[in-house]
CSV table of C-alpha atoms in Angstrom, one decimal:
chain,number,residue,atom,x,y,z
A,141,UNK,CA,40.1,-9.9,-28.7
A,142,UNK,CA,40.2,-7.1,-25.8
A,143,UNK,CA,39.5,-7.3,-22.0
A,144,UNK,CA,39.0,-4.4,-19.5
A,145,UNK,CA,41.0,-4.4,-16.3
A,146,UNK,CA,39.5,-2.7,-13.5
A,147,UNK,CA,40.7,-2.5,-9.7
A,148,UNK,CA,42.3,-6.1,-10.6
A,149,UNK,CA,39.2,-7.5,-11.4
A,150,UNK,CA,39.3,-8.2,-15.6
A,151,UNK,CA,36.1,-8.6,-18.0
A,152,UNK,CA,35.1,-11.3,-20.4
A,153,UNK,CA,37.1,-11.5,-23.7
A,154,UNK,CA,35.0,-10.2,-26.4
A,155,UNK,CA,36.1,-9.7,-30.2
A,156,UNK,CA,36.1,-5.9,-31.6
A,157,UNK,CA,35.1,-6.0,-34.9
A,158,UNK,CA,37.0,-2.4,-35.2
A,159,UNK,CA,38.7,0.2,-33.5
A,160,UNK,CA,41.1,0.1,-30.6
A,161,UNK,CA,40.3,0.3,-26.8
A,162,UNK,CA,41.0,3.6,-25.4
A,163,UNK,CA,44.0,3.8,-23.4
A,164,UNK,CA,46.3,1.4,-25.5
A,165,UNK,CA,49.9,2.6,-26.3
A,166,UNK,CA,48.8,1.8,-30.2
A,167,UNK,CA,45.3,3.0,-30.3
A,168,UNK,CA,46.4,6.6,-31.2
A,169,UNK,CA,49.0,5.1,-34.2
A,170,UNK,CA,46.3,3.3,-34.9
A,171,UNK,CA,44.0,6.4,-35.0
A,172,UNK,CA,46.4,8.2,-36.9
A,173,UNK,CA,46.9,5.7,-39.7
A,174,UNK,CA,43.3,5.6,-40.1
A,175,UNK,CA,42.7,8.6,-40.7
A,176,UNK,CA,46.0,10.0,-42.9
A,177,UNK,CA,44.2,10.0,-46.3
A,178,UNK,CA,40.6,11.5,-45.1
A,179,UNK,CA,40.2,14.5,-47.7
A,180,UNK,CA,43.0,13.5,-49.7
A,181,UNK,CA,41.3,15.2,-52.6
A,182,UNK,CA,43.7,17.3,-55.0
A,183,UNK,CA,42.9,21.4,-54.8
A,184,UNK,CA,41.1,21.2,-51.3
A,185,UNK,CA,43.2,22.8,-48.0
A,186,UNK,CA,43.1,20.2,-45.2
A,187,UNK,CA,45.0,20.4,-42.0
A,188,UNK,CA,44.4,17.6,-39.8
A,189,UNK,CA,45.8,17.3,-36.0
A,190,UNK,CA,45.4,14.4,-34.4
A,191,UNK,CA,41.0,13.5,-34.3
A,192,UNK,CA,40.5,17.4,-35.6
A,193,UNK,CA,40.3,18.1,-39.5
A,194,UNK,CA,39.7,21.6,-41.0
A,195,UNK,CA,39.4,22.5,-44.0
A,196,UNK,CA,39.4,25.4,-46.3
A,197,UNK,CA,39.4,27.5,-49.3
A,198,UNK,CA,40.0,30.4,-51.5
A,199,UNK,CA,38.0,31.8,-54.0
A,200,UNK,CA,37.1,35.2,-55.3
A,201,UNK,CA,33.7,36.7,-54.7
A,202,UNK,CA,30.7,35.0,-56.8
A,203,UNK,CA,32.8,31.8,-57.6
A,204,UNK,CA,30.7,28.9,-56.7
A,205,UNK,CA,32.3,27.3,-53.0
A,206,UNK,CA,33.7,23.7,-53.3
A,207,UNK,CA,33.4,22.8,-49.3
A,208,UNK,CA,30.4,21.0,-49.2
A,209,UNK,CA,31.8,19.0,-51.9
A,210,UNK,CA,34.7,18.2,-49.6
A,211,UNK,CA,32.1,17.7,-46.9
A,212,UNK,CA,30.3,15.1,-48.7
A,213,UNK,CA,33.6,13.5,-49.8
A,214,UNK,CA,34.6,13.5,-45.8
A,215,UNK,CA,31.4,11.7,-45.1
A,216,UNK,CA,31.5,9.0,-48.0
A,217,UNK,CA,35.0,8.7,-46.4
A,218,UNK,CA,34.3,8.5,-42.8
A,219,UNK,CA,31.0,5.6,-44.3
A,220,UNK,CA,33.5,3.5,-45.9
A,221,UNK,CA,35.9,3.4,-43.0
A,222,UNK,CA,33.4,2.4,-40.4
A,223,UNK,CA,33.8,6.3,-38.8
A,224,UNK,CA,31.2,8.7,-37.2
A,225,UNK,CA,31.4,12.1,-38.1
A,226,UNK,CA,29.9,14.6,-35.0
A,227,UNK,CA,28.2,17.4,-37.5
A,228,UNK,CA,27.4,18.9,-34.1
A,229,UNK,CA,30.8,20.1,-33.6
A,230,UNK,CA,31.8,21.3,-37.0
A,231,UNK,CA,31.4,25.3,-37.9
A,232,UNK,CA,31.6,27.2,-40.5
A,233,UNK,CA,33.9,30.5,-40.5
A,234,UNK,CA,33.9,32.9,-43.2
A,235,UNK,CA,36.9,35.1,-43.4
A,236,UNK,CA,35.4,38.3,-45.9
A,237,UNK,CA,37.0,41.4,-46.4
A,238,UNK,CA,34.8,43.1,-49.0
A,239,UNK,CA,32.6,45.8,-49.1
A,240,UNK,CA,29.6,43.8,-50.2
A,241,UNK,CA,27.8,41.7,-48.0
A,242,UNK,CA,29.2,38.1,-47.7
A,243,UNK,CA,27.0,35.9,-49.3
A,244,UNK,CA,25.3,33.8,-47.3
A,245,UNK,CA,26.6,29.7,-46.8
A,246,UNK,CA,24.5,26.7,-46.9
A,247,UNK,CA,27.0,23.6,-46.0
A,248,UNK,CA,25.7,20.6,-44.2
A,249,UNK,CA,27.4,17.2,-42.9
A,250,UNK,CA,24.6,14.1,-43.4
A,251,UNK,CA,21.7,16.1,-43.2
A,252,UNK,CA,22.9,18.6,-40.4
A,253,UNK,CA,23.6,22.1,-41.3
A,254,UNK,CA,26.7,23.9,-40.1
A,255,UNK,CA,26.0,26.8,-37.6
A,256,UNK,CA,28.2,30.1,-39.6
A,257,UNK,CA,30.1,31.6,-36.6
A,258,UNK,CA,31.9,34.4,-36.2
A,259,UNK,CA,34.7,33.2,-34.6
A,260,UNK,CA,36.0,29.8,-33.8
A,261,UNK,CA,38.6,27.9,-31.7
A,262,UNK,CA,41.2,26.1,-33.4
A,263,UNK,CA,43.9,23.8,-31.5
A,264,UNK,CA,43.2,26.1,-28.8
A,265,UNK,CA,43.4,29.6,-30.7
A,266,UNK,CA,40.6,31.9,-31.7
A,267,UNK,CA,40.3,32.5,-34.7
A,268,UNK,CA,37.8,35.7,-35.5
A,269,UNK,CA,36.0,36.0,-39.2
A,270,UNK,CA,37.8,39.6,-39.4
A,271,UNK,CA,41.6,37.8,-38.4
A,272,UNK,CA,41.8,41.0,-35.3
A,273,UNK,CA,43.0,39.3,-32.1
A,274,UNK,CA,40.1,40.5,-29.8
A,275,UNK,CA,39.1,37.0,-29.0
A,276,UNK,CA,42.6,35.4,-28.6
A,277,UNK,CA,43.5,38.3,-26.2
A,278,UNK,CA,40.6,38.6,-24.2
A,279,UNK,CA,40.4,34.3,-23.7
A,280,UNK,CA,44.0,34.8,-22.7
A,281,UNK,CA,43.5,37.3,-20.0
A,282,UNK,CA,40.6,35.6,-18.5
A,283,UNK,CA,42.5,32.6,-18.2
A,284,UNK,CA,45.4,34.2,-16.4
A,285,UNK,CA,42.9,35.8,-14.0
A,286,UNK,CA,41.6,32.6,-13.2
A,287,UNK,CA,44.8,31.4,-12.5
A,288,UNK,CA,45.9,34.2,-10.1
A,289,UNK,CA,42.7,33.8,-8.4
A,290,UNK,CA,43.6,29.7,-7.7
A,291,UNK,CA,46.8,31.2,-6.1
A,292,UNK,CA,45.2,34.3,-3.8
């Protein structure tokens, strides 16, 4: 059972059927213990901080790709545990340092294909499909100009 306070004024009682109310000191441990064995699948890269997951691999060129297996494992997952995946805000990189073209990536989260970008931001870092630091540099710089300009 959870209530809302507002301005001292509280809300009828209602019973959650899952989840924690935002703001709670154990909603995030909560959070957390929920989501420690999503992709816990043996051979698959996973790094997961906090409500972000990534996930990766490594395979030579013309070997058959195993993420949208992992995809579909994350979303039988997130089914079974009452959790909504946002396919909106999932990308696909490609990291590719051949001299053939890459081939082309067809991955999708419950019926939503994955837009293959060229760069992405990770935890606040950009990460470029060529690993230069362009990207990371350049958002850098702009943000510090932005700051000086709040202080002129």
């Amino acid at each position: 059972m959870t209530c809302i306070e507002y301005k001292d004024t509280y809300s009828d009682w209602v019973l959650l059927n899952g989840g924690v109310s935002q703001g709670t000191v154990i909603g995030p441990l909560s959070f957390l213990g929920m989501i420690n064995d999503a992709l816990d699948i043996p051979n698959h890269k996973v790094w997961k901080y906090v409500d972000d997951l990534t996930s990766g691999e490594n395979r030579a060129y013309g070997e058959a790709s195993t993420v949208q297996d992992s995809l579909d494992s994350l979303s039988t997952w997130a089914d079974e545990n009452k959790l909504r995946l946002n396919p909106a805000k999932c990308q696909a990189l490609q990291v590719y340092f051949g001299r053939r073209e890459v081939p082309d990536v067809d991955l999708h989260i419950s019926n939503h294909q994955l837009a293959v970008v060229d760069k992405v931001k990770l935890l606040g870092t950009m990460i470029q499909n060529d690993l230069k630091w362009d990207s990371q540099v350049d958002s850098m710089c702009i943000y510090a100009l932005k700051q000086t300009a709040k202080c002129l």
